């Protein structure tokens, strides 16, 4: 019953955050970051299982694993960017949150470039 | 027919896989970017088997983006690579040995009293000179005395005294050791024919 643990932890954290936001906003941000990290670590094992399944599916579909690895990296970057942006927004730093999102977007585009070039090269070859 | 069956099966797996990926996409401003990347992944995953069906070389071109060796094959390839490297080193050492032997012959023959030189060198694994064996044939005194006319080299060295031989040996060893930066113990000089 991992979900019960997550819900319990989330409720406790929320209540603490409500109190701390008024008394000590800095501590509230720290608590928010700690909660994010704990949840992330908690889900690490489950994520490994998902990735293993994807690897297996990729192998069976005879897809080059490079593409799948790139997609997984992109999803990872997107999640991390989202988490960081959410923490920044919680702290009231919307500008910083926007910058984090911007960086995440750029990194995602850069990571997807090899796939795009591979598609374009194949298309060019087909057209010749 | 079997190839088509395989493609359809692969496409089905790709659809399931990408549906699964769709579930994993994060919310927020980054989502369209990730969707774009996933879309391209679908295109390339579908394109790959189709291209390999139409043009055999296309699949290779795509796979070159991430050419990864299988574990068993990589060891074999590494082994073959090392063997080729060893052959190249050996061939290079042979060439270097021939050239160096020629150089040593040319230098040693300049020593007065030496008529013919034949050297044999040993090169270490790292390409360094290890030992040099030099076989000398000195000119006979009769031939040396004849300033003009045809000089015939007999190959016999018995006319030289041991002191003269020793002197020539020392000179050759000295010149060669200084020329190639070797110690005198690495150089052996012998007179052919006694």
Short mmCIF file of C-alpha atoms in Angstrom, two decimals:
data_model
loop_
_atom_site.label_atom_id
_atom_site.label_comp_id
_atom_site.label_asym_id
_atom_site.label_seq_id
_atom_site.Cartn_x
_atom_site.Cartn_y
_atom_site.Cartn_z
CA UNK A 1 0.00 0.00 0.00
CA UNK A 2 2.47 2.57 -1.17
CA UNK A 3 -0.28 4.98 -2.13
CA UNK A 4 -1.45 5.12 1.50
CA UNK A 5 2.09 6.03 2.56
CA UNK A 6 2.29 8.71 -0.12
CA UNK A 7 -1.11 10.14 0.82
CA UNK A 8 -0.21 10.15 4.51
CA UNK A 9 3.10 11.85 3.86
CA UNK A 10 1.44 14.35 1.53
CA UNK A 11 -1.23 15.26 4.07
CA UNK A 12 1.28 15.73 6.87
CA UNK A 13 3.49 17.82 4.58
CA UNK A 14 0.53 19.92 3.45
CA UNK A 15 -0.53 20.69 7.00
CA UNK A 16 3.04 21.53 7.98
CA UNK A 17 3.39 23.71 4.91
CA UNK A 18 0.20 25.60 5.76
CA UNK A 19 1.59 26.40 9.19
CA UNK A 20 5.13 27.14 8.04
CA UNK A 21 4.11 29.37 5.11
CA UNK A 22 2.77 31.92 7.56
CA UNK A 23 5.46 31.57 10.22
CA UNK A 24 8.62 30.72 8.29
CA UNK A 25 8.25 30.77 4.48
CA UNK A 26 11.91 29.70 3.94
CA UNK A 27 11.37 26.53 5.94
CA UNK A 28 8.22 25.86 3.93
CA UNK A 29 10.23 25.88 0.70
CA UNK A 30 12.79 23.52 2.22
CA UNK A 31 10.03 21.18 3.35
CA UNK A 32 8.51 21.27 -0.13
CA UNK A 33 11.86 20.35 -1.70
CA UNK A 34 12.37 17.56 0.83
CA UNK A 35 8.92 16.17 0.09
CA UNK A 36 9.66 16.19 -3.66
CA UNK A 37 12.92 14.34 -3.14
CA UNK A 38 11.33 11.76 -0.83
CA UNK A 39 8.53 11.05 -3.30
CA UNK A 40 11.04 10.84 -6.14
CA UNK A 41 13.19 8.32 -4.24
CA UNK A 42 10.09 6.42 -3.21
CA UNK A 43 9.07 5.96 -6.84
CA UNK A 44 12.56 5.15 -8.09
CA UNK A 45 12.07 1.38 -7.91
CA UNK A 46 8.76 1.59 -9.75
CA UNK A 47 10.33 3.75 -12.44
CA UNK A 48 13.08 1.17 -12.91
CA UNK A 49 10.40 -1.48 -13.53
CA UNK A 50 8.69 0.74 -16.13
CA UNK A 51 11.99 1.41 -17.88
CA UNK A 52 12.84 -2.31 -17.89
CA UNK A 53 9.47 -3.07 -19.50
CA UNK A 54 10.05 -0.40 -22.11
CA UNK A 55 13.47 -1.79 -22.87
CA UNK A 56 11.96 -5.21 -23.39
CA UNK A 57 9.22 -3.83 -25.65
CA UNK A 58 11.77 -1.88 -27.64
CA UNK A 59 13.88 -4.97 -28.10
CA UNK A 60 10.88 -6.99 -29.26
CA UNK A 61 9.75 -4.30 -31.67
CA UNK A 62 13.32 -4.19 -33.03
CA UNK A 63 13.54 -0.45 -32.45
CA UNK A 64 16.95 1.06 -32.03
CA UNK A 65 17.32 1.56 -28.28
CA UNK A 66 19.04 4.88 -28.82
CA UNK A 67 15.69 6.43 -29.73
CA UNK A 68 13.93 4.97 -26.71
CA UNK A 69 16.77 6.06 -24.41
CA UNK A 70 16.46 9.58 -25.85
CA UNK A 71 12.71 9.62 -25.22
CA UNK A 72 13.21 8.44 -21.64
CA UNK A 73 15.81 11.15 -21.12
CA UNK A 74 13.40 13.72 -22.52
CA UNK A 75 10.64 12.57 -20.16
CA UNK A 76 13.10 12.69 -17.26
CA UNK A 77 14.19 16.21 -18.15
CA UNK A 78 10.55 17.28 -18.49
CA UNK A 79 9.62 15.89 -15.07
CA UNK A 80 12.63 17.39 -13.34
CA UNK A 81 11.94 20.72 -14.99
CA UNK A 82 8.32 20.57 -13.92
CA UNK A 83 9.21 19.70 -10.33
CA UNK A 84 11.77 22.46 -10.09
CA UNK A 85 9.41 24.98 -11.69
CA UNK A 86 6.62 23.98 -9.30
CA UNK A 87 8.91 24.41 -6.29
CA UNK A 88 9.97 27.83 -7.55
CA UNK A 89 6.33 28.82 -8.10
CA UNK A 90 5.45 27.63 -4.58
CA UNK A 91 8.15 29.91 -3.26
CA UNK A 92 6.61 32.78 -5.21
CA UNK A 93 9.47 32.98 -7.71
CA UNK A 94 7.51 32.80 -10.94
CA UNK A 95 10.28 34.31 -13.02
CA UNK A 96 12.74 31.65 -11.93
CA UNK A 97 10.12 28.97 -12.62
CA UNK A 98 9.73 30.28 -16.16
CA UNK A 99 13.49 30.15 -16.67
CA UNK A 100 13.60 26.55 -15.49
CA UNK A 101 10.83 25.64 -17.91
CA UNK A 102 12.66 27.46 -20.69
CA UNK A 103 15.86 25.50 -19.95
CA UNK A 104 13.92 22.23 -19.88
CA UNK A 105 12.34 23.03 -23.25
CA UNK A 106 15.69 23.82 -24.85
CA UNK A 107 17.27 20.64 -23.47
CA UNK A 108 14.33 18.59 -24.76
CA UNK A 109 14.69 20.10 -28.23
CA UNK A 110 18.45 19.44 -28.22
CA UNK A 111 17.90 15.84 -27.13
CA UNK A 112 15.35 15.29 -29.87
CA UNK A 113 17.63 16.68 -32.59
CA UNK A 114 19.30 13.34 -33.45
CA UNK A 115 15.89 11.72 -33.98
CA UNK A 116 14.78 14.61 -36.15
CA UNK A 117 17.98 14.48 -38.23
CA UNK A 118 17.62 10.71 -38.64
CA UNK A 119 14.07 11.16 -39.95
CA UNK A 120 15.12 13.96 -42.28
CA UNK A 121 18.05 11.96 -43.66
CA UNK A 122 15.80 9.00 -44.32
CA UNK A 123 13.28 11.25 -46.03
CA UNK A 124 15.97 12.83 -48.17
CA UNK A 125 17.24 9.41 -49.18
CA UNK A 126 13.73 8.32 -50.07
CA UNK A 127 13.18 11.39 -52.22
CA UNK A 128 16.38 10.93 -54.23
CA UNK B 1 4.71 -12.18 -46.40
CA UNK B 2 6.68 -13.03 -43.30
CA UNK B 3 8.38 -9.65 -43.42
CA UNK B 4 5.00 -7.88 -43.60
CA UNK B 5 3.78 -9.95 -40.68
CA UNK B 6 6.84 -8.90 -38.73
CA UNK B 7 6.31 -5.22 -39.59
CA UNK B 8 2.66 -5.33 -38.49
CA UNK B 9 3.65 -7.00 -35.24
CA UNK B 10 6.37 -4.43 -34.62
CA UNK B 11 4.02 -1.55 -35.37
CA UNK B 12 1.53 -2.96 -32.87
CA UNK B 13 4.21 -3.09 -30.20
CA UNK B 14 5.23 0.47 -31.10
CA UNK B 15 1.63 1.66 -30.69
CA UNK B 16 1.37 0.02 -27.27
CA UNK B 17 4.73 1.43 -26.27
CA UNK B 18 3.90 4.96 -27.33
CA UNK B 19 0.49 4.81 -25.64
CA UNK B 20 2.37 3.88 -22.53
CA UNK B 21 4.76 6.79 -23.06
CA UNK B 22 1.80 9.11 -23.54
CA UNK B 23 0.64 8.22 -20.03
CA UNK B 24 4.03 9.17 -18.65
CA UNK B 25 4.08 12.65 -20.15
CA UNK B 26 4.23 15.46 -17.59
CA UNK B 27 1.66 18.25 -17.40
CA UNK B 28 2.51 21.88 -17.89
CA UNK B 29 4.35 23.96 -20.42
CA UNK B 30 6.88 21.26 -21.33
CA UNK B 31 4.21 18.77 -22.42
CA UNK B 32 3.95 19.88 -26.10
CA UNK B 33 7.71 19.56 -26.49
CA UNK B 34 7.72 16.06 -25.09
CA UNK B 35 4.75 15.15 -27.28
CA UNK B 36 6.70 16.38 -30.30
CA UNK B 37 9.68 14.19 -29.39
CA UNK B 38 7.45 11.18 -28.79
CA UNK B 39 5.77 11.83 -32.15
CA UNK B 40 9.13 11.76 -33.87
CA UNK B 41 9.97 8.57 -32.04
CA UNK B 42 6.78 7.00 -33.44
CA UNK B 43 7.67 8.16 -36.94
CA UNK B 44 11.15 6.73 -36.79
CA UNK B 45 9.99 3.51 -35.16
CA UNK B 46 7.46 2.94 -37.95
CA UNK B 47 9.76 4.22 -40.68
CA UNK B 48 12.60 1.94 -39.73
CA UNK B 49 10.98 -1.43 -40.61
CA UNK B 50 9.30 0.03 -43.70
CA UNK B 51 12.57 1.41 -45.00
CA UNK B 52 14.37 -1.81 -44.25
CA UNK B 53 11.73 -3.60 -46.33
CA UNK B 54 12.02 -1.18 -49.24
CA UNK B 55 15.74 -0.47 -49.14
CA UNK B 56 18.06 -2.80 -47.34
CA UNK B 57 20.71 -0.17 -46.72
CA UNK B 58 18.31 2.34 -45.14
CA UNK B 59 18.04 0.52 -41.86
CA UNK B 60 21.79 0.56 -41.51
CA UNK B 61 21.81 4.30 -42.10
CA UNK B 62 19.33 4.86 -39.29
CA UNK B 63 21.05 2.48 -36.98
CA UNK B 64 24.34 4.28 -37.46
CA UNK B 65 23.05 6.91 -35.06
CA UNK B 66 23.65 4.46 -32.33
CA UNK B 67 25.73 1.61 -33.59
CA UNK B 68 26.10 -0.57 -30.56
CA UNK B 69 27.91 -3.83 -30.64
CA UNK B 70 26.53 -7.00 -29.20
CA UNK B 71 28.56 -8.17 -26.23
CA UNK B 72 29.76 -11.43 -27.79
CA UNK B 73 30.62 -9.76 -31.07
CA UNK B 74 32.45 -6.87 -29.45
CA UNK B 75 34.95 -9.20 -27.78
CA UNK B 76 35.63 -10.92 -31.07
CA UNK B 77 36.04 -7.58 -32.83
CA UNK B 78 38.37 -6.31 -30.12
CA UNK B 79 40.41 -9.51 -30.42
CA UNK B 80 40.61 -9.14 -34.19
CA UNK B 81 41.55 -5.49 -33.78
CA UNK B 82 44.37 -6.38 -31.42
CA UNK B 83 45.57 -9.03 -33.85
CA UNK B 84 45.60 -6.51 -36.69
CA UNK B 85 47.41 -4.02 -34.47
CA UNK B 86 50.00 -6.66 -33.63
CA UNK B 87 50.47 -7.43 -37.32
CA UNK B 88 50.89 -3.75 -38.13
CA UNK B 89 53.47 -3.35 -35.35
CA UNK B 90 55.30 -6.46 -36.52
CA UNK B 91 55.29 -5.24 -40.13
CA UNK B 92 56.47 -1.81 -39.02
CA UNK B 93 59.24 -3.35 -36.93
CA UNK B 94 60.38 -5.41 -39.91
CA UNK B 95 60.55 -2.34 -42.12
CA UNK B 96 62.34 -0.36 -39.44
CA UNK B 97 64.77 -3.25 -38.91
CA UNK B 98 65.62 -3.43 -42.63
CA UNK B 99 66.21 0.30 -42.85
CA UNK B 100 68.27 0.40 -39.67
CA UNK B 101 70.36 -2.54 -40.82
CA UNK B 102 71.05 -0.69 -44.05
CA UNK B 103 72.04 2.43 -42.12
CA UNK B 104 74.33 0.50 -39.80
CA UNK B 105 75.97 -1.25 -42.75
CA UNK B 106 76.52 2.09 -44.44
CA UNK B 107 78.02 3.68 -41.31
CA UNK B 108 80.20 0.73 -40.37
CA UNK B 109 81.63 0.35 -43.84
CA UNK B 110 83.14 3.84 -43.52
CA UNK B 111 85.54 2.57 -40.85
CA UNK B 112 88.99 2.16 -42.43
CA UNK B 113 89.85 -1.47 -42.97
CA UNK B 114 86.27 -2.64 -43.28
CA UNK B 115 85.25 -3.92 -46.68
CA UNK B 116 81.84 -5.40 -46.14
CA UNK B 117 79.35 -5.25 -43.30
CA UNK B 118 76.32 -7.31 -42.56
CA UNK B 119 74.33 -6.39 -39.50
CA UNK B 120 71.44 -7.99 -37.71
CA UNK B 121 69.41 -6.05 -35.18
CA UNK B 122 66.78 -7.01 -32.68
CA UNK B 123 63.90 -4.63 -31.99
CA UNK B 124 61.91 -4.81 -28.76
CA UNK B 125 58.11 -4.84 -28.45
CA UNK B 126 58.00 -1.09 -28.06
CA UNK B 127 60.13 -0.53 -31.12
CA UNK B 128 63.37 0.19 -29.28
CA UNK B 129 66.72 -1.15 -30.40
CA UNK B 130 67.85 -4.03 -28.20
CA UNK B 131 70.95 -5.62 -29.68
CA UNK B 132 73.02 -5.16 -32.80
CA UNK B 133 75.16 -7.92 -34.23
CA UNK B 134 77.63 -6.72 -36.81
CA UNK B 135 79.54 -9.10 -39.03
CA UNK B 136 82.56 -7.53 -40.64
CA UNK B 137 84.70 -8.54 -43.55
CA UNK B 138 87.87 -6.56 -43.73
CA UNK B 139 89.89 -5.79 -46.82
CA UNK B 140 93.03 -7.92 -47.19
CA UNK B 141 96.32 -6.02 -46.75
CA UNK B 142 97.29 -6.83 -50.34
CA UNK B 143 94.15 -5.31 -51.68
CA UNK B 144 94.52 -2.28 -49.42
CA UNK B 145 98.02 -1.70 -50.65
CA UNK B 146 96.92 -1.63 -54.27
CA UNK B 147 95.95 1.92 -54.83
CA UNK B 148 95.01 1.36 -58.46
CA UNK B 149 93.65 -1.46 -60.52
CA UNK B 150 91.01 -4.04 -59.68
CA UNK B 151 90.70 -4.87 -56.02
CA UNK B 152 89.47 -8.35 -55.35
CA UNK B 153 87.83 -9.06 -52.03
CA UNK B 154 88.63 -12.54 -50.96
CA UNK B 155 86.41 -12.81 -47.90
CA UNK B 156 89.32 -14.11 -45.91
CA UNK B 157 90.34 -12.05 -42.89
CA UNK B 158 93.12 -14.21 -41.66
CA UNK B 159 95.75 -11.66 -42.75
CA UNK B 160 94.66 -9.14 -40.10
CA UNK B 161 96.35 -9.37 -36.78
CA UNK B 162 94.19 -9.72 -33.63
CA UNK B 163 95.24 -6.19 -32.57
CA UNK B 164 94.06 -4.74 -35.86
CA UNK B 165 90.79 -6.62 -35.59
CA UNK B 166 90.33 -5.38 -32.05
CA UNK B 167 90.99 -1.82 -33.18
CA UNK B 168 88.42 -2.06 -35.98
CA UNK B 169 85.88 -3.68 -33.64
CA UNK B 170 86.32 -0.90 -31.09
CA UNK B 171 85.93 1.77 -33.74
CA UNK B 172 82.75 0.21 -35.12
CA UNK B 173 81.25 -0.28 -31.66
CA UNK B 174 82.13 3.27 -30.70
CA UNK B 175 80.66 4.83 -33.84
CA UNK B 176 77.46 2.78 -33.77
CA UNK B 177 76.87 3.24 -30.05
CA UNK B 178 77.34 7.01 -30.34
CA UNK B 179 75.26 7.22 -33.48
CA UNK B 180 72.25 5.40 -32.08
CA UNK B 181 72.68 6.29 -28.41
CA UNK B 182 73.21 2.70 -27.31
CA UNK B 183 75.47 1.22 -24.72
CA UNK B 184 78.50 -0.67 -26.00
CA UNK B 185 77.22 -3.89 -24.42
CA UNK B 186 74.30 -3.89 -26.84
CA UNK B 187 76.61 -4.09 -29.82
CA UNK B 188 78.48 -7.21 -30.82
CA UNK B 189 81.03 -7.22 -33.60
CA UNK B 190 82.41 -10.33 -35.23
CA UNK B 191 84.81 -10.85 -38.07
CA UNK B 192 83.59 -13.29 -40.63
CA UNK B 193 86.02 -15.94 -41.72
CA UNK B 194 88.02 -15.84 -38.47
#
